Coordinates of C-alpha atoms in Angstrom, one line a residue:
M1 CA 11.3 9.0 -18.0
S2 CA 8.6 6.4 -17.2
K3 CA 9.0 4.3 -14.1
F4 CA 7.3 1.2 -12.8
D5 CA 7.6 -1.2 -10.0
D6 CA 5.1 -4.0 -9.5
K7 CA 2.7 -3.9 -6.6
P8 CA 4.4 -5.3 -3.4
N9 CA 3.5 -8.8 -2.3
K10 CA 3.5 -10.3 1.1
T11 CA 6.7 -12.2 0.7
K12 CA 8.8 -9.1 0.3
S13 CA 9.9 -6.4 2.7
S14 CA 7.2 -3.6 2.9
A15 CA 6.3 -0.4 1.3
A16 CA 7.1 3.3 1.0
S17 CA 10.0 4.7 3.0
P18 CA 11.7 4.2 6.4
E19 CA 10.2 6.1 9.3
L20 CA 10.1 6.3 13.0
K21 CA 9.0 3.3 15.0
P22 CA 5.2 3.1 15.8
I23 CA 4.1 5.6 18.4
Q24 CA 1.3 4.9 20.9
L25 CA -1.1 7.8 21.4
D26 CA -4.0 6.7 23.5
E27 CA -5.3 3.9 21.3
T28 CA -4.1 5.4 18.0
I29 CA -0.8 4.2 16.5
V30 CA 1.1 5.8 13.7
A31 CA 2.8 3.0 12.0
G32 CA 5.8 3.4 9.7
S33 CA 6.5 1.6 6.4
K34 CA 9.5 0.0 4.8
Q35 CA 11.5 0.4 1.7
N36 CA 10.2 -1.9 -1.0
I37 CA 13.2 -4.1 -2.0
G38 CA 11.4 -4.7 -5.3
R39 CA 12.4 -1.1 -6.3
S40 CA 15.8 -2.5 -7.3
L41 CA 14.0 -4.0 -10.3
K42 CA 12.6 -0.6 -11.5
N43 CA 15.7 0.1 -13.7
I44 CA 14.9 -3.0 -15.7
F45 CA 11.5 -1.7 -16.5
E46 CA 12.2 2.0 -16.9
N47 CA 12.7 1.9 -20.7
L48 CA 10.0 -0.6 -21.5
P49 CA 6.7 0.8 -22.9
N50 CA 4.8 -2.3 -21.6
V51 CA 5.7 -4.8 -18.9
H52 CA 4.6 -8.4 -19.1
F53 CA 4.3 -10.6 -16.1
L54 CA 3.8 -14.3 -16.0
D55 CA 2.1 -16.3 -13.2
L56 CA 2.5 -20.0 -12.8
D57 CA -0.7 -22.0 -12.4
D58 CA -0.3 -24.4 -9.5
E59 CA -2.6 -27.0 -10.9
D60 CA -1.4 -27.6 -14.4
D61 CA 1.8 -25.5 -14.6
D62 CA 0.4 -23.5 -17.5
L63 CA 1.8 -20.0 -17.9
E64 CA -0.8 -17.3 -17.6
G65 CA 0.1 -13.8 -18.8
T66 CA -1.0 -10.5 -17.3
T67 CA 0.0 -7.4 -19.3
F68 CA 0.6 -4.1 -17.5
D69 CA 0.2 -1.2 -20.0
L70 CA 2.5 1.6 -18.6
D71 CA 1.2 4.2 -21.0
E72 CA -2.4 3.4 -20.1
F73 CA -1.6 3.6 -16.4
E74 CA 0.2 6.9 -16.7
S75 CA -2.6 8.3 -18.8
K76 CA -5.1 7.3 -16.1
I77 CA -3.1 9.0 -13.3
Q78 CA -2.7 12.1 -15.5
K79 CA -6.5 12.3 -15.7
I80 CA -6.9 11.8 -12.0
L81 CA -4.3 14.5 -11.1
G82 CA -5.1 16.9 -14.0
V83 CA -1.4 17.3 -14.8
K84 CA 1.2 15.8 -17.2
N85 CA 3.9 15.4 -14.6
I86 CA 2.6 12.7 -12.3
D87 CA 5.6 12.6 -9.9
V88 CA 4.6 12.5 -6.2
S89 CA 4.6 15.9 -4.6
D90 CA 2.6 17.8 -2.0
K91 CA 0.4 19.1 -4.8
T92 CA -0.3 15.8 -6.5
L93 CA -0.9 14.1 -3.2
K94 CA -3.5 16.6 -2.3
K95 CA -5.2 16.1 -5.7
Y96 CA -5.1 12.3 -5.3
L97 CA -6.5 12.6 -1.7
Q98 CA -9.5 14.5 -3.0
Y99 CA -10.0 12.0 -5.8
L100 CA -10.0 9.1 -3.3
K101 CA -12.4 10.9 -0.9
Q102 CA -14.9 11.3 -3.8
N103 CA -14.6 7.8 -5.2
I104 CA -13.9 5.3 -2.4
K105 CA -17.1 3.4 -1.5
M106 CA -18.0 2.9 2.1
P107 CA -17.9 0.6 3.9
C108 CA -14.3 -0.1 2.9
H109 CA -12.5 -3.0 4.5
L110 CA -8.7 -3.0 4.3
T111 CA -5.8 -5.3 5.1
G112 CA -2.0 -5.0 4.8
Q113 CA -0.3 -5.5 1.5
E114 CA 2.6 -7.2 3.4
D115 CA 4.2 -7.1 6.8
F116 CA 4.4 -3.7 8.5
L117 CA 7.8 -2.3 9.6
W118 CA 7.6 -3.5 13.2
E119 CA 6.6 -7.1 12.1
E120 CA 9.6 -7.8 9.8
E121 CA 11.8 -9.5 12.4
F122 CA 8.9 -11.8 13.4
V123 CA 7.7 -12.6 9.9
F124 CA 11.1 -13.7 8.8
G125 CA 11.6 -15.9 11.8
L126 CA 14.0 -13.9 13.8
G127 CA 11.7 -12.7 16.6
N128 CA 10.0 -14.6 19.4
K129 CA 6.5 -15.9 18.4
K130 CA 5.0 -15.3 21.8
E131 CA 6.3 -11.7 21.9
Y132 CA 4.9 -11.2 18.4
E133 CA 1.4 -12.4 19.4
K134 CA 1.6 -10.1 22.4
L135 CA 2.6 -7.0 20.4
K136 CA -0.2 -7.7 17.8
K137 CA -2.7 -7.0 20.5
T138 CA -1.7 -3.3 20.7
R139 CA -0.1 -2.8 17.2
P140 CA -1.6 -3.1 13.7
S141 CA -0.7 -6.3 11.8
Y142 CA -0.7 -6.8 8.0
T143 CA -2.9 -9.9 8.8
D144 CA -5.6 -7.7 10.4
I145 CA -8.8 -6.6 8.7
F146 CA -9.6 -2.9 9.2
N147 CA -12.6 -0.7 8.6
L148 CA -11.7 2.6 6.9
L149 CA -13.0 5.4 9.1
R150 CA -11.6 8.5 7.4
F151 CA -8.8 10.1 5.4
E152 CA -6.4 12.3 7.3
D153 CA -6.1 15.8 5.9
V154 CA -2.4 15.9 6.8
I155 CA -0.2 14.3 4.2
S156 CA 3.6 14.0 3.6
E157 CA 5.7 13.1 0.7
E158 CA 7.4 10.4 2.8
S159 CA 4.2 8.6 4.0
G160 CA 1.7 9.8 1.4
I161 CA -1.9 9.7 2.3
L162 CA -2.8 8.6 5.8
V163 CA -6.0 7.0 6.9
E164 CA -7.6 6.3 10.2
V165 CA -8.7 2.7 10.5
Q166 CA -10.4 0.6 13.1
R167 CA -9.4 -3.1 13.6
I168 CA -12.6 -5.1 13.2
A169 CA -11.5 -7.8 15.8
D170 CA -11.1 -5.5 18.8
K171 CA -12.2 -2.0 17.6
K172 CA -8.7 -0.5 18.2
K173 CA -7.9 2.5 16.0
F174 CA -4.7 3.2 14.1
I175 CA -3.4 5.7 11.6
L176 CA -1.7 4.0 8.7
P177 CA -0.2 5.0 5.3
L178 CA -2.7 4.1 2.7
A179 CA 0.0 2.8 0.4
D180 CA 0.6 -0.1 2.8
L181 CA -3.0 -1.2 2.6
E182 CA -5.2 -2.9 0.1
A183 CA -8.9 -3.8 -0.2
N184 CA -9.7 -7.0 1.8
D185 CA -12.0 -8.1 -1.0
E186 CA -10.1 -7.9 -4.3
N187 CA -13.5 -7.9 -6.2
S188 CA -14.7 -4.8 -4.4
P189 CA -15.0 -1.5 -6.4
N190 CA -12.3 -0.1 -4.1
S191 CA -9.7 -2.7 -5.0
Q192 CA -8.5 -1.1 -8.2
L193 CA -8.6 2.4 -6.8
L194 CA -6.3 1.5 -3.9
E195 CA -4.0 -0.6 -6.1
D196 CA -3.6 2.3 -8.6
Y197 CA -2.7 4.7 -5.7
A198 CA -0.2 2.3 -4.2
V199 CA 1.6 1.7 -7.5
W200 CA 1.7 5.4 -8.3
F201 CA 2.9 6.4 -4.8
I202 CA 5.7 3.7 -4.6
N203 CA 7.0 4.3 -8.2
Y204 CA 6.7 8.0 -8.7
L205 CA 8.0 9.2 -5.3

């Protein structure tokens, strides 16, 4: 059965699956990710061959359509993985990892798709602003810009592909789930590659 859940946005609760709180190891942090509440919509889309989204133009209120072709997307992922069954598994994650290693262009600058797990209470106004700013000095934030350093060889079905990144502002290094990140420049050649991976990982897990 086909599945689809639109790419997360920064107004929703974040990505893949619940994990342990971030762990500090020297200057490297492994940050967890959150359940995407948008997944509750996937049942609406499961039986639709194509999904049509509408965006409101702020200036003239005209409706602008963007069509997502599910069959085309699944065909693309099948070619990447070399298999018909594109569900997320240890085997398909390893194949996707090799594909990204070969196709991501360096330098690759990344940012968060939306707030990371630890930021949720602050982003939604429940946490103390001063405490938030203090924690952001040692923890990764979805507002940060990171430089991709390398892909981790260790993967898991819960977190997917992990990457080591370096925050441009202060050079601190973190290990983050790739599905929680996106290209900082949406016009870069890496943007679509990262978006396809995130959509695949979130919806076919």
